[in-house]
Tab-separated table of C-alpha atoms in Angstrom:
chain	number	residue	atom	x	y	z
A	1	UNK	CA	89.557	102.735	67.021
A	2	UNK	CA	89.303	102.945	70.810
A	3	UNK	CA	86.084	101.026	71.129
A	4	UNK	CA	86.650	98.372	73.785
A	5	UNK	CA	88.351	97.632	77.090
A	6	UNK	CA	91.209	95.655	75.548
A	7	UNK	CA	92.216	98.452	73.146
A	8	UNK	CA	92.006	101.126	75.862
A	9	UNK	CA	93.326	99.423	78.998
A	10	UNK	CA	95.645	96.602	77.996
A	11	UNK	CA	99.306	97.006	77.000
A	12	UNK	CA	100.176	96.950	73.317
A	13	UNK	CA	103.496	98.785	73.260
A	14	UNK	CA	106.140	99.789	75.769
A	15	UNK	CA	108.228	102.857	75.015
A	16	UNK	CA	111.525	103.233	76.812
A	17	UNK	CA	112.628	106.829	77.306
A	18	UNK	CA	116.263	108.023	77.453
A	19	UNK	CA	116.114	108.155	81.261
A	20	UNK	CA	115.071	104.449	81.263
A	21	UNK	CA	111.542	105.235	82.362
A	22	UNK	CA	108.807	103.481	80.462
A	23	UNK	CA	105.427	104.442	79.094
A	24	UNK	CA	102.903	101.693	78.431
A	25	UNK	CA	100.710	102.444	75.416
A	26	UNK	CA	97.400	100.995	74.355
A	27	UNK	CA	96.504	99.891	70.829
A	28	UNK	CA	96.048	103.490	69.673
A	29	UNK	CA	99.522	104.530	70.881
A	30	UNK	CA	98.338	106.585	73.834
A	31	UNK	CA	99.023	105.715	77.497
A	32	UNK	CA	96.938	102.940	79.028
A	33	UNK	CA	93.500	104.212	80.019
A	34	UNK	CA	93.465	107.190	77.651
A	35	UNK	CA	90.377	106.718	75.544
A	36	UNK	CA	90.670	109.350	72.859
A	37	UNK	CA	93.230	109.965	70.094
A	38	UNK	CA	93.088	113.687	70.967
A	39	UNK	CA	95.999	112.980	73.318
A	40	UNK	CA	98.099	111.284	70.677
A	41	UNK	CA	100.031	114.402	69.667
A	42	UNK	CA	101.372	114.668	73.250
A	43	UNK	CA	103.038	111.274	72.955
A	44	UNK	CA	104.765	111.527	69.600
A	45	UNK	CA	108.154	109.763	69.813
A	46	UNK	CA	109.922	112.998	68.854
A	47	UNK	CA	108.515	114.914	71.819
A	48	UNK	CA	110.111	114.531	75.233
A	49	UNK	CA	107.244	114.077	77.665
A	50	UNK	CA	107.702	116.459	80.571
A	51	UNK	CA	104.080	116.892	81.554
A	52	UNK	CA	102.493	116.577	84.971
A	53	UNK	CA	100.654	113.462	83.807
A	54	UNK	CA	101.869	110.406	85.723
A	55	UNK	CA	102.540	108.274	82.667
A	56	UNK	CA	106.274	107.504	82.968
A	57	UNK	CA	107.650	105.064	85.530
A	58	UNK	CA	111.036	103.538	86.302
A	59	UNK	CA	111.180	99.923	87.464
A	60	UNK	CA	113.893	97.930	89.256
A	61	UNK	CA	115.648	95.292	87.155
A	62	UNK	CA	113.801	96.267	83.985
A	63	UNK	CA	116.184	94.975	81.316
A	64	UNK	CA	116.558	94.540	77.593
A	65	UNK	CA	116.453	90.788	78.176
A	66	UNK	CA	112.956	91.164	79.658
A	67	UNK	CA	111.889	93.413	76.802
A	68	UNK	CA	113.112	90.879	74.268
A	69	UNK	CA	111.185	88.130	76.070
A	70	UNK	CA	107.862	89.971	75.842
A	71	UNK	CA	108.225	91.117	72.232
A	72	UNK	CA	106.012	89.356	69.729
A	73	UNK	CA	108.278	86.569	68.391
A	74	UNK	CA	106.252	86.349	65.151
A	75	UNK	CA	106.872	89.977	64.253
A	76	UNK	CA	110.281	91.141	63.034
A	77	UNK	CA	109.262	94.728	63.833
A	78	UNK	CA	108.292	93.961	67.440
A	79	UNK	CA	111.495	95.506	68.769
A	80	UNK	CA	112.553	98.991	67.703
A	81	UNK	CA	116.065	100.150	68.526
A	82	UNK	CA	117.403	103.699	68.657
A	83	UNK	CA	120.584	105.016	67.043
A	84	UNK	CA	122.619	103.618	69.970
A	85	UNK	CA	121.073	100.161	69.392
A	86	UNK	CA	119.139	100.427	72.647
A	87	UNK	CA	115.567	99.157	72.669
A	88	UNK	CA	113.200	102.109	72.444
A	89	UNK	CA	109.902	100.314	71.716
A	90	UNK	CA	108.526	96.807	72.198
A	91	UNK	CA	105.249	95.482	70.818
A	92	UNK	CA	103.474	92.690	72.699
A	93	UNK	CA	101.363	91.570	69.731
A	94	UNK	CA	100.428	92.499	66.194
A	95	UNK	CA	97.199	92.198	64.202
A	96	UNK	CA	97.816	88.518	63.519
A	97	UNK	CA	98.497	87.675	67.190
A	98	UNK	CA	95.954	90.019	68.791
A	99	UNK	CA	94.052	87.892	71.343
A	100	UNK	CA	90.754	89.654	70.657
A	101	UNK	CA	91.041	89.009	66.919
A	102	UNK	CA	91.872	85.348	67.481
A	103	UNK	CA	89.073	84.408	69.858
A	104	UNK	CA	89.157	80.730	68.825
A	105	UNK	CA	92.915	80.546	69.386
A	106	UNK	CA	93.369	80.453	73.175
A	107	UNK	CA	97.117	80.281	72.651
A	108	UNK	CA	97.146	83.998	71.728
A	109	UNK	CA	95.585	84.796	75.095
A	110	UNK	CA	97.987	82.480	76.935
A	111	UNK	CA	101.016	84.023	75.274
A	112	UNK	CA	99.772	87.550	75.969
A	113	UNK	CA	99.002	86.795	79.650
A	114	UNK	CA	102.445	85.250	80.146
A	115	UNK	CA	103.920	88.568	79.026
A	116	UNK	CA	101.648	90.455	81.435
A	117	UNK	CA	102.756	88.117	84.248
A	118	UNK	CA	106.401	88.977	83.578
A	119	UNK	CA	105.663	92.696	83.586
A	120	UNK	CA	103.549	92.416	86.754
A	121	UNK	CA	106.494	91.266	88.840
A	122	UNK	CA	108.444	94.516	88.560
A	123	UNK	CA	108.549	97.030	91.395
A	124	UNK	CA	109.035	100.774	91.128
A	125	UNK	CA	112.672	101.758	91.315
A	126	UNK	CA	115.310	104.235	90.216
């Protein structure tokens, strides 16, 4: 349920589109900042997103190596590959490693913020 800042505004999943643009999704699988599941049907993985909403972005030097480095290492399903074996989705945490569920375990927060630091260094590109 979209009931707090972390679930609405912080990255949970990164989807990589065929054109190598990315969409960052919150915990309810809608783009960061969207606060209602009403939008979810617009972002189904089977629908190519061609809307006017500025939700896709391409970044310079955004690589599969980076995506692998931010995937949750404790979750075998943290990296989803398409039929061409290209990464199509990456999950930064799961229920067991969610920093807000593990308040006493600062390591979950540290690991999550290290991933955010890596993502923060990328600049818009083609």
